[in-house]
């Protein structure tokens, strides 16, 4: 059991006694020790006593331990098989992920039978089904003295009613009730899913052999990341004394504010200021697209946790204490929670946006087969390692410097300038590396930055704020949950003929980016499939939860979710293999069959090439047979196999966002500083762009320094989002480098005695093109340029060509190109528990001519696993009052390292240089996330194996263990 | 006396008792009170006693005060004239400047005569002539009972030997001996120089009426300067915890270092590091031009105070204590001190540079009159209000940020990169405003920045260092003292026919900028005069004092010093008025008579226009007559009047320094950030350039933010020096603005419905040229530009056209243009004391079409007064061991506000737009300093009035009171 108990780091520090004493109702060690009949030796100051573990727990988090008493020893009876007894024993843990997770249910079994097969001893202990770890005494009693072969099955019936587990954030009661029996059955049958026992072994496999130095660059912060030397926003804040901030949060999802009074709070020692809306010199707003996000709630609360005031003080302790003293009087109002409620109450942020091709209604009516469907699926917490953080310091003349963990420094600048009522030139926003962004720092840092900026101006002192994880999850928006309704027409060959769909996104309390996200879902409802007739529309609902926001894929995954659901339903209904149905519907050929529903040509047939290569590399046909063979011989452990494609449109759909600036300076010693408007969030943007500059200037990595992103270096930037970071900023940097190179060529030409056109820059030199014998060091050219008074500073600028989109006519060409890929996933599903593990993934992905294969591979792997998390383990839950229940690492499970595919093969599509992009490369940030649909479909494939073919296989999203368990139950019952 | 006693601020805080108790040998109040026969009531814990002030002082800084005793009362006998006595009393203070200065000699006299004129009481008290304030008892005795009319003169003879004053840093003994008698004579004769009694009344006279907003801008930091809110380097350092630095300084001017040991120092609590040469990762050098300046002395000391090590610690106290524990063993060596010693020992940094016109030797031989001469004159301490300061913080990956009070951020960057052995792109130098530079921060900040940078890297913590005034004066170089030898040929009309001259500058211990400074002296040896035949050369001597460096004028003043000396000598020898001789020799006409000795055309006849206008505005002829009338009636108080011209070449003589970059960004709200490579040192560069940007973009001041100068904004910059700041950087900024304006015009044109050429930017709008009814706000154009994806960032670049210079052939065109001016000064010299005061100055100066008349006026006034300081009160003194004696504000006197001319009229030459410069303006930083020669020549004119005409009038430079006194004595004796 040990490898699923906490995680290696915790196991190396923690104690078994501590785990027991904490008296968790689950506490994985307790069921095991109970099943092994352990006793505890408890030592007090004066006496020592021994207590059976079964008697140790007295209630929820309560034990018989007296004050001053400690657990001194754990005594296990010696197992003595010599007496002819045979012991059956096992421990089974059910959790959302493999490691570092609290069990939903944990069970330990220990049954001793004699030579005749009669049960002589039985101890069955469960965690997670009651207020404390408990023995199943009735079941145990039903075993003792009876033949194991007979009693084992009968006891399952007893177990069904032995416990009455509850619903909680971790799972529903029904799942737990089911597990009590299933785990027993798993123990009894011995049918095992060994993949869950295999240790995590996900290691870096050494460098790839890459000739070109620019492509072989290691991530510029790699050493900093693993040594902890890489500085993040709050690391720099911690280097100096700053004031702290703590928010006063509303305890209602929807309420009127009748009174706000900070008098008492302001008097507390250590409190420097309590700020509310009245303290804002400018606008009480941090909304990026619409001014609907007050920095401080004034008369209405619109989500649980909304900030009414912030306390600024010398210590967090003082701030927290003062926050508790801020008096706010609320009048609770009914809250709109969830998309269905919003639809019922006609609560929306936006009007419908629609896309259409042909006459979908007619095509639907004419289709040989048709069906209607509905799918509601969940959002996703970004769970960046570094939570939202900012610090600010006021300068002279109303100026302010803000250091922000943001993907969008220019927007932070704009918001701060509006809140402070100063022009933007007074605000400098610096954005050092982020510890992850994923879209969660495109707009969600606005308020954080505004709080510290306002506080810095009001107090005249530097102010820092980094949200703790609970605050971060409670305050910031997530990936949008959606409700989709669709009608599909198809033929018997599985070809889709018509699609009508309505997508409604849960936008949360404010508009934020919900409009373009709902748009992008529409743009991606085709995924990689040609849909001859289509009529789809999308809209953002307004509810009383956090304002949902950008998240890797930005609505694309939600659109693709729908069509992949449709594809599977077509497959199940036609009885065709899903991979066959998908392949038949892929974009292909030329003209209309290779043109999207918004009339943009897909352009080439890479999807087809990728698809075939993925099937080949995965040995799909061979493994399809192997999976079928496995499933035939395993009643409760099934495997599933699936392949899904991805086609993702690259460009911001708001055309003017597709611009980028750069500023490159070369010093007279030949060293270079590169500034661009993109932000580094761990995705390797700086590394890629360093490579671009190296290539353009012919310099080694050491000559190129990537500078901290800052609004006073490159103005009016777009968010680093939409996968566009390298495309846009790389091209801008290249443009600046070309300008400089051309100037330097003019200096080098006379030095080399050649014409300007004959100068090339390679390997740290200017040389005669093709003649390495005639060269001068780059540094020498630069010092000559300086002496010759040639400017060595240049801006670069890039705007994506040929794109435009107009929603008023739903026409244009929204995307510069498409990034495509395909993934084959194989999973193994444990029917006893609903738990699954991804056995193998084979990806073929098109990154064009990669700027940096190592970085791209990291993005593909990371994006895939993050997509898996969204589709499997990560489940957001709110209670009936609109309070987020999953606001911590213990209740919200992103995949950990041992959830990664056991075998993970990633191939970058070869010979894939993309015309008209930076060095032939393609964007890679978001598209791979959607390759994870292969996992969802593989799970569905495995679930399907629990029942007969020919039926739709319903699977909730996320497909948690609980959902899979329920799907299997439904399927098995069907 | 009060207005010359300390200064208003001190008088408002100090007490009379304190002044007495300090027992200064001078202590201005003591002579007065002694003369008034004061007694002190001294109160102890138990008893109170009364002591005559005459008995109070017992020795140097010693009194009769017992421990615990304080001065409780000062008792003055009541003066009762009713008894028929007549009292004569006066107090006379001789000091280097009017206010805030310690007396050289102070005297108080009180003589009571009866109705018959017989002296009944006499008290004569002197300060500054002995170890304590003393009564002249012998002289007093010589008066009592005798007729005042007879005894007064005789007593002067007694006084001659009454005291035996010493030489010290404040003056020579001879001067003091002379003053003892002169002050008595002044008292007796009652001949007064009332100008010394007039209070300082130097007030800002309100704004000038200027239509154009760009020219009327108030200094951007004006409010910050007067409120203290303007942040300087160390202000930002003080905002956070940083380590401190204290140097270990060598106590010899020249020595071998035999051993260095910091073991004991390193052990002291609070010490973090003791750094020596061995701790430097890169080069142990901070020399800008030649690598001859070790950051830490290793085996040889080359000036008194040279740094051998620095202690880095938690507090200055700890650092100082540790510095005292660093053991360094020296073997003293003979030091070369002064130019004459260097010449004698053939100790030079450089070879001769020479300029010639015609055959000077032949012309000299043929001249009707000829004479040889020699002039040795002193240097000048920069005495910037803000001493050298820097702080540094190490970043990631070997990067470092340095905040430096420097005129030359790029050089700080280069030096730090060399010392740390990292490429320049790793070093970012930020240069916020300086509290004065004057050339003293062109190179002299190098070591300061290198210390903190090295310490920051070595300790991993931020480190600050601001030199205190004594350290600053002891460690940093000053204006070069020079020795000039010359041979002059002229005719009877005073026209110079030939000049041969050799100028040797005292370069100090390292080369620094001595070469171009010696060069510039050569380039300016003509000042504004046509010299038909000339052969001059200059060279920098190597001595064992601080390394002399750039100072406003950069050798130009030293060159001009020589020719103005020559002009006066010609005048005195020919008996012509100096103004006549000067006028006759001015450049004039066209061709050769308007061409310099380096064959550059002066170009126009502005010098002639300026000269005439200055004579007119000053009413020169009228006042010449008035001065003569005054002098005829005042035997010991004389006035002098003089006019001198200035012609100053504008450009760095090292051609490639004449370049500048800028980076201007506009935000989509229409606000603008301007970056350029120049540094703000109070001279108003940012204000001028803000005006340039306003004018180019048609925006109000609030729309333009001037950003902190930083090497990562604009690379490879030149020092802000050579008066070039606005010329170069202004043009670069204008270029960037033009680029942006043209882009924006393309956006605005369709908005206005006009052709691009028809768009103009005025008053915050883009409008149809000449049609204010068709306009759109600038901000709107910018937001449209952003939406249209038009880059709003642009670099600007400027290199001065048409200049080049080659010393190998002494040919080229070194200067872009000349800045000219003329000043008329009138002084009053007190023959009793040598003290002078400038009664009136009239300046006509050519700043072209001024960018900002207020700022230019400030530069003219400030430069003039600083030049006055150099030429009059500021005297650098070293002792025989090469230790600087004048290393504090109490021993080195810059002019204070009450030394400014009593009437100060400045006229900017009208209609003076200069072609081919930024907005028609001209450089103004240095040229006005040399207008102060008018004061030196006016003093000489006054001194001349003490003797007969026809003789040369020798006057040392600086013309301190002591020097003037000596010149008068020599003159009167002649």
PDB file of C-alpha atoms in Angstrom, chain A residues 647-793:
ATOM      1  CA  UNK A 647      -7.383  20.628 -35.143  1.00  0.00           C
ATOM      2  CA  UNK A 648      -6.963  23.943 -33.341  1.00  0.00           C
ATOM      3  CA  UNK A 649      -7.238  27.355 -34.936  1.00  0.00           C
ATOM      4  CA  UNK A 650      -4.238  29.569 -34.272  1.00  0.00           C
ATOM      5  CA  UNK A 651      -4.881  33.281 -33.828  1.00  0.00           C
ATOM      6  CA  UNK A 652      -6.804  35.421 -31.434  1.00  0.00           C
ATOM      7  CA  UNK A 653     -10.279  35.643 -32.901  1.00  0.00           C
ATOM      8  CA  UNK A 654     -10.269  39.299 -31.921  1.00  0.00           C
ATOM      9  CA  UNK A 655      -8.092  40.238 -34.867  1.00  0.00           C
ATOM     10  CA  UNK A 656      -6.197  43.177 -33.405  1.00  0.00           C
ATOM     11  CA  UNK A 657      -4.829  41.072 -30.583  1.00  0.00           C
ATOM     12  CA  UNK A 658      -2.664  39.423 -33.201  1.00  0.00           C
ATOM     13  CA  UNK A 659       0.192  41.877 -32.895  1.00  0.00           C
ATOM     14  CA  UNK A 660       3.443  41.921 -31.015  1.00  0.00           C
ATOM     15  CA  UNK A 661       6.362  44.181 -30.406  1.00  0.00           C
ATOM     16  CA  UNK A 662       9.972  43.641 -29.522  1.00  0.00           C
ATOM     17  CA  UNK A 663      12.915  45.754 -28.560  1.00  0.00           C
ATOM     18  CA  UNK A 664      16.386  44.392 -29.071  1.00  0.00           C
ATOM     19  CA  UNK A 665      19.553  46.163 -28.031  1.00  0.00           C
ATOM     20  CA  UNK A 666      23.116  45.143 -28.710  1.00  0.00           C
ATOM     21  CA  UNK A 667      25.940  46.454 -26.578  1.00  0.00           C
ATOM     22  CA  UNK A 668      29.247  47.401 -28.048  1.00  0.00           C
ATOM     23  CA  UNK A 669      30.760  44.212 -26.615  1.00  0.00           C
ATOM     24  CA  UNK A 670      28.400  42.203 -28.795  1.00  0.00           C
ATOM     25  CA  UNK A 671      26.091  41.043 -26.021  1.00  0.00           C
ATOM     26  CA  UNK A 672      22.383  41.307 -26.676  1.00  0.00           C
ATOM     27  CA  UNK A 673      19.298  42.040 -24.637  1.00  0.00           C
ATOM     28  CA  UNK A 674      15.982  40.894 -26.025  1.00  0.00           C
ATOM     29  CA  UNK A 675      12.712  42.418 -24.883  1.00  0.00           C
ATOM     30  CA  UNK A 676       9.368  41.292 -26.155  1.00  0.00           C
ATOM     31  CA  UNK A 677       5.802  41.550 -25.041  1.00  0.00           C
ATOM     32  CA  UNK A 678       5.295  37.886 -24.226  1.00  0.00           C
ATOM     33  CA  UNK A 679       5.339  36.473 -20.737  1.00  0.00           C
ATOM     34  CA  UNK A 680       7.196  33.435 -19.527  1.00  0.00           C
ATOM     35  CA  UNK A 681       5.003  31.103 -17.539  1.00  0.00           C
ATOM     36  CA  UNK A 682       7.213  28.068 -17.656  1.00  0.00           C
ATOM     37  CA  UNK A 683       6.125  27.264 -21.191  1.00  0.00           C
ATOM     38  CA  UNK A 684       9.564  28.079 -22.557  1.00  0.00           C
ATOM     39  CA  UNK A 685       8.668  31.176 -24.518  1.00  0.00           C
ATOM     40  CA  UNK A 686      11.875  32.931 -23.569  1.00  0.00           C
ATOM     41  CA  UNK A 687      13.862  29.852 -24.520  1.00  0.00           C
ATOM     42  CA  UNK A 688      12.259  29.676 -27.923  1.00  0.00           C
ATOM     43  CA  UNK A 689      12.727  33.350 -28.555  1.00  0.00           C
ATOM     44  CA  UNK A 690      16.296  33.194 -27.383  1.00  0.00           C
ATOM     45  CA  UNK A 691      16.727  30.581 -30.096  1.00  0.00           C
ATOM     46  CA  UNK A 692      15.093  32.859 -32.642  1.00  0.00           C
ATOM     47  CA  UNK A 693      17.481  35.670 -31.765  1.00  0.00           C
ATOM     48  CA  UNK A 694      20.454  33.321 -31.828  1.00  0.00           C
ATOM     49  CA  UNK A 695      19.494  32.148 -35.274  1.00  0.00           C
ATOM     50  CA  UNK A 696      18.877  35.613 -36.648  1.00  0.00           C
ATOM     51  CA  UNK A 697      22.121  37.015 -35.271  1.00  0.00           C
ATOM     52  CA  UNK A 698      24.273  33.915 -35.524  1.00  0.00           C
ATOM     53  CA  UNK A 699      25.141  34.043 -31.837  1.00  0.00           C
ATOM     54  CA  UNK A 700      25.556  31.539 -29.032  1.00  0.00           C
ATOM     55  CA  UNK A 701      23.044  31.399 -26.194  1.00  0.00           C
ATOM     56  CA  UNK A 702      25.364  33.190 -23.788  1.00  0.00           C
ATOM     57  CA  UNK A 703      25.223  36.278 -25.989  1.00  0.00           C
ATOM     58  CA  UNK A 704      21.458  36.636 -25.733  1.00  0.00           C
ATOM     59  CA  UNK A 705      19.808  37.746 -22.528  1.00  0.00           C
ATOM     60  CA  UNK A 706      16.057  37.558 -22.286  1.00  0.00           C
ATOM     61  CA  UNK A 707      14.815  40.489 -20.256  1.00  0.00           C
ATOM     62  CA  UNK A 708      11.927  40.631 -17.837  1.00  0.00           C
ATOM     63  CA  UNK A 709       8.716  41.485 -19.613  1.00  0.00           C
ATOM     64  CA  UNK A 710       7.719  45.042 -18.830  1.00  0.00           C
ATOM     65  CA  UNK A 711       5.256  47.528 -20.195  1.00  0.00           C
ATOM     66  CA  UNK A 712       7.871  50.240 -20.413  1.00  0.00           C
ATOM     67  CA  UNK A 713       9.923  48.074 -22.729  1.00  0.00           C
ATOM     68  CA  UNK A 714       7.240  46.991 -25.156  1.00  0.00           C
ATOM     69  CA  UNK A 715       3.906  48.816 -25.031  1.00  0.00           C
ATOM     70  CA  UNK A 716       0.360  47.815 -25.930  1.00  0.00           C
ATOM     71  CA  UNK A 717       0.986  44.110 -25.849  1.00  0.00           C
ATOM     72  CA  UNK A 718      -1.469  41.298 -26.119  1.00  0.00           C
ATOM     73  CA  UNK A 719      -1.854  38.653 -23.486  1.00  0.00           C
ATOM     74  CA  UNK A 720       0.452  35.718 -23.866  1.00  0.00           C
ATOM     75  CA  UNK A 721      -2.430  33.474 -24.727  1.00  0.00           C
ATOM     76  CA  UNK A 722      -4.107  31.710 -27.616  1.00  0.00           C
ATOM     77  CA  UNK A 723      -0.880  29.710 -28.035  1.00  0.00           C
ATOM     78  CA  UNK A 724       0.440  32.744 -29.836  1.00  0.00           C
ATOM     79  CA  UNK A 725       3.402  33.651 -27.641  1.00  0.00           C
ATOM     80  CA  UNK A 726       6.197  32.416 -29.858  1.00  0.00           C
ATOM     81  CA  UNK A 727       4.407  33.065 -33.147  1.00  0.00           C
ATOM     82  CA  UNK A 728       3.814  36.720 -32.456  1.00  0.00           C
ATOM     83  CA  UNK A 729       6.688  37.703 -30.225  1.00  0.00           C
ATOM     84  CA  UNK A 730       9.170  35.480 -31.988  1.00  0.00           C
ATOM     85  CA  UNK A 731       8.359  37.154 -35.265  1.00  0.00           C
ATOM     86  CA  UNK A 732       8.641  40.583 -33.678  1.00  0.00           C
ATOM     87  CA  UNK A 733      12.019  39.738 -32.182  1.00  0.00           C
ATOM     88  CA  UNK A 734      13.172  38.313 -35.490  1.00  0.00           C
ATOM     89  CA  UNK A 735      12.149  41.529 -37.213  1.00  0.00           C
ATOM     90  CA  UNK A 736      14.205  43.574 -34.758  1.00  0.00           C
ATOM     91  CA  UNK A 737      17.166  41.235 -35.202  1.00  0.00           C
ATOM     92  CA  UNK A 738      16.945  41.498 -38.967  1.00  0.00           C
ATOM     93  CA  UNK A 739      17.023  45.285 -38.715  1.00  0.00           C
ATOM     94  CA  UNK A 740      20.101  45.129 -36.528  1.00  0.00           C
ATOM     95  CA  UNK A 741      21.753  42.468 -38.659  1.00  0.00           C
ATOM     96  CA  UNK A 742      21.323  44.579 -41.738  1.00  0.00           C
ATOM     97  CA  UNK A 743      22.867  47.569 -40.014  1.00  0.00           C
ATOM     98  CA  UNK A 744      25.751  45.445 -38.804  1.00  0.00           C
ATOM     99  CA  UNK A 745      26.238  43.958 -42.249  1.00  0.00           C
ATOM    100  CA  UNK A 746      26.918  47.458 -43.457  1.00  0.00           C
ATOM    101  CA  UNK A 747      29.643  47.756 -40.854  1.00  0.00           C
ATOM    102  CA  UNK A 748      31.069  44.289 -41.409  1.00  0.00           C
ATOM    103  CA  UNK A 749      31.193  44.462 -45.198  1.00  0.00           C
ATOM    104  CA  UNK A 750      34.185  46.804 -45.373  1.00  0.00           C
ATOM    105  CA  UNK A 751      35.850  44.892 -42.548  1.00  0.00           C
ATOM    106  CA  UNK A 752      35.549  41.723 -44.593  1.00  0.00           C
ATOM    107  CA  UNK A 753      36.170  43.429 -47.899  1.00  0.00           C
ATOM    108  CA  UNK A 754      32.950  42.112 -49.391  1.00  0.00           C
ATOM    109  CA  UNK A 755      29.644  43.502 -50.531  1.00  0.00           C
ATOM    110  CA  UNK A 756      26.941  43.928 -47.908  1.00  0.00           C
ATOM    111  CA  UNK A 757      24.889  41.142 -49.433  1.00  0.00           C
ATOM    112  CA  UNK A 758      27.822  38.810 -48.992  1.00  0.00           C
ATOM    113  CA  UNK A 759      27.878  39.184 -45.206  1.00  0.00           C
ATOM    114  CA  UNK A 760      26.345  36.465 -43.091  1.00  0.00           C
ATOM    115  CA  UNK A 761      26.227  36.116 -39.318  1.00  0.00           C
ATOM    116  CA  UNK A 762      27.070  32.677 -38.022  1.00  0.00           C
ATOM    117  CA  UNK A 763      28.792  31.123 -35.025  1.00  0.00           C
ATOM    118  CA  UNK A 764      29.416  34.426 -33.335  1.00  0.00           C
ATOM    119  CA  UNK A 765      31.008  35.998 -36.380  1.00  0.00           C
ATOM    120  CA  UNK A 766      30.260  38.068 -39.370  1.00  0.00           C
ATOM    121  CA  UNK A 767      31.722  36.255 -42.300  1.00  0.00           C
ATOM    122  CA  UNK A 768      31.816  36.251 -46.027  1.00  0.00           C
ATOM    123  CA  UNK A 769      28.922  34.102 -47.066  1.00  0.00           C
ATOM    124  CA  UNK A 770      30.173  30.551 -47.353  1.00  0.00           C
ATOM    125  CA  UNK A 771      33.763  31.430 -46.580  1.00  0.00           C
ATOM    126  CA  UNK A 772      34.631  30.743 -42.960  1.00  0.00           C
ATOM    127  CA  UNK A 773      38.191  31.848 -43.585  1.00  0.00           C
ATOM    128  CA  UNK A 774      37.090  35.433 -43.963  1.00  0.00           C
ATOM    129  CA  UNK A 775      35.398  36.412 -40.761  1.00  0.00           C
ATOM    130  CA  UNK A 776      35.447  38.852 -37.860  1.00  0.00           C
ATOM    131  CA  UNK A 777      34.017  38.297 -34.393  1.00  0.00           C
ATOM    132  CA  UNK A 778      30.542  39.651 -33.848  1.00  0.00           C
ATOM    133  CA  UNK A 779      31.755  41.668 -30.857  1.00  0.00           C
ATOM    134  CA  UNK A 780      34.317  43.389 -33.051  1.00  0.00           C
ATOM    135  CA  UNK A 781      31.674  44.312 -35.594  1.00  0.00           C
ATOM    136  CA  UNK A 782      29.579  45.771 -32.788  1.00  0.00           C
ATOM    137  CA  UNK A 783      32.410  47.841 -31.384  1.00  0.00           C
ATOM    138  CA  UNK A 784      33.111  49.109 -34.892  1.00  0.00           C
ATOM    139  CA  UNK A 785      29.444  49.894 -35.351  1.00  0.00           C
ATOM    140  CA  UNK A 786      29.473  51.882 -32.141  1.00  0.00           C
ATOM    141  CA  UNK A 787      32.571  53.776 -33.222  1.00  0.00           C
ATOM    142  CA  UNK A 788      30.957  54.379 -36.603  1.00  0.00           C
ATOM    143  CA  UNK A 789      27.865  55.688 -34.826  1.00  0.00           C
ATOM    144  CA  UNK A 790      25.480  53.016 -36.027  1.00  0.00           C
ATOM    145  CA  UNK A 791      22.504  52.537 -33.741  1.00  0.00           C
ATOM    146  CA  UNK A 792      22.416  49.141 -32.093  1.00  0.00           C
ATOM    147  CA  UNK A 793      18.876  49.393 -30.772  1.00  0.00           C
TER     148      UNK A 793
END
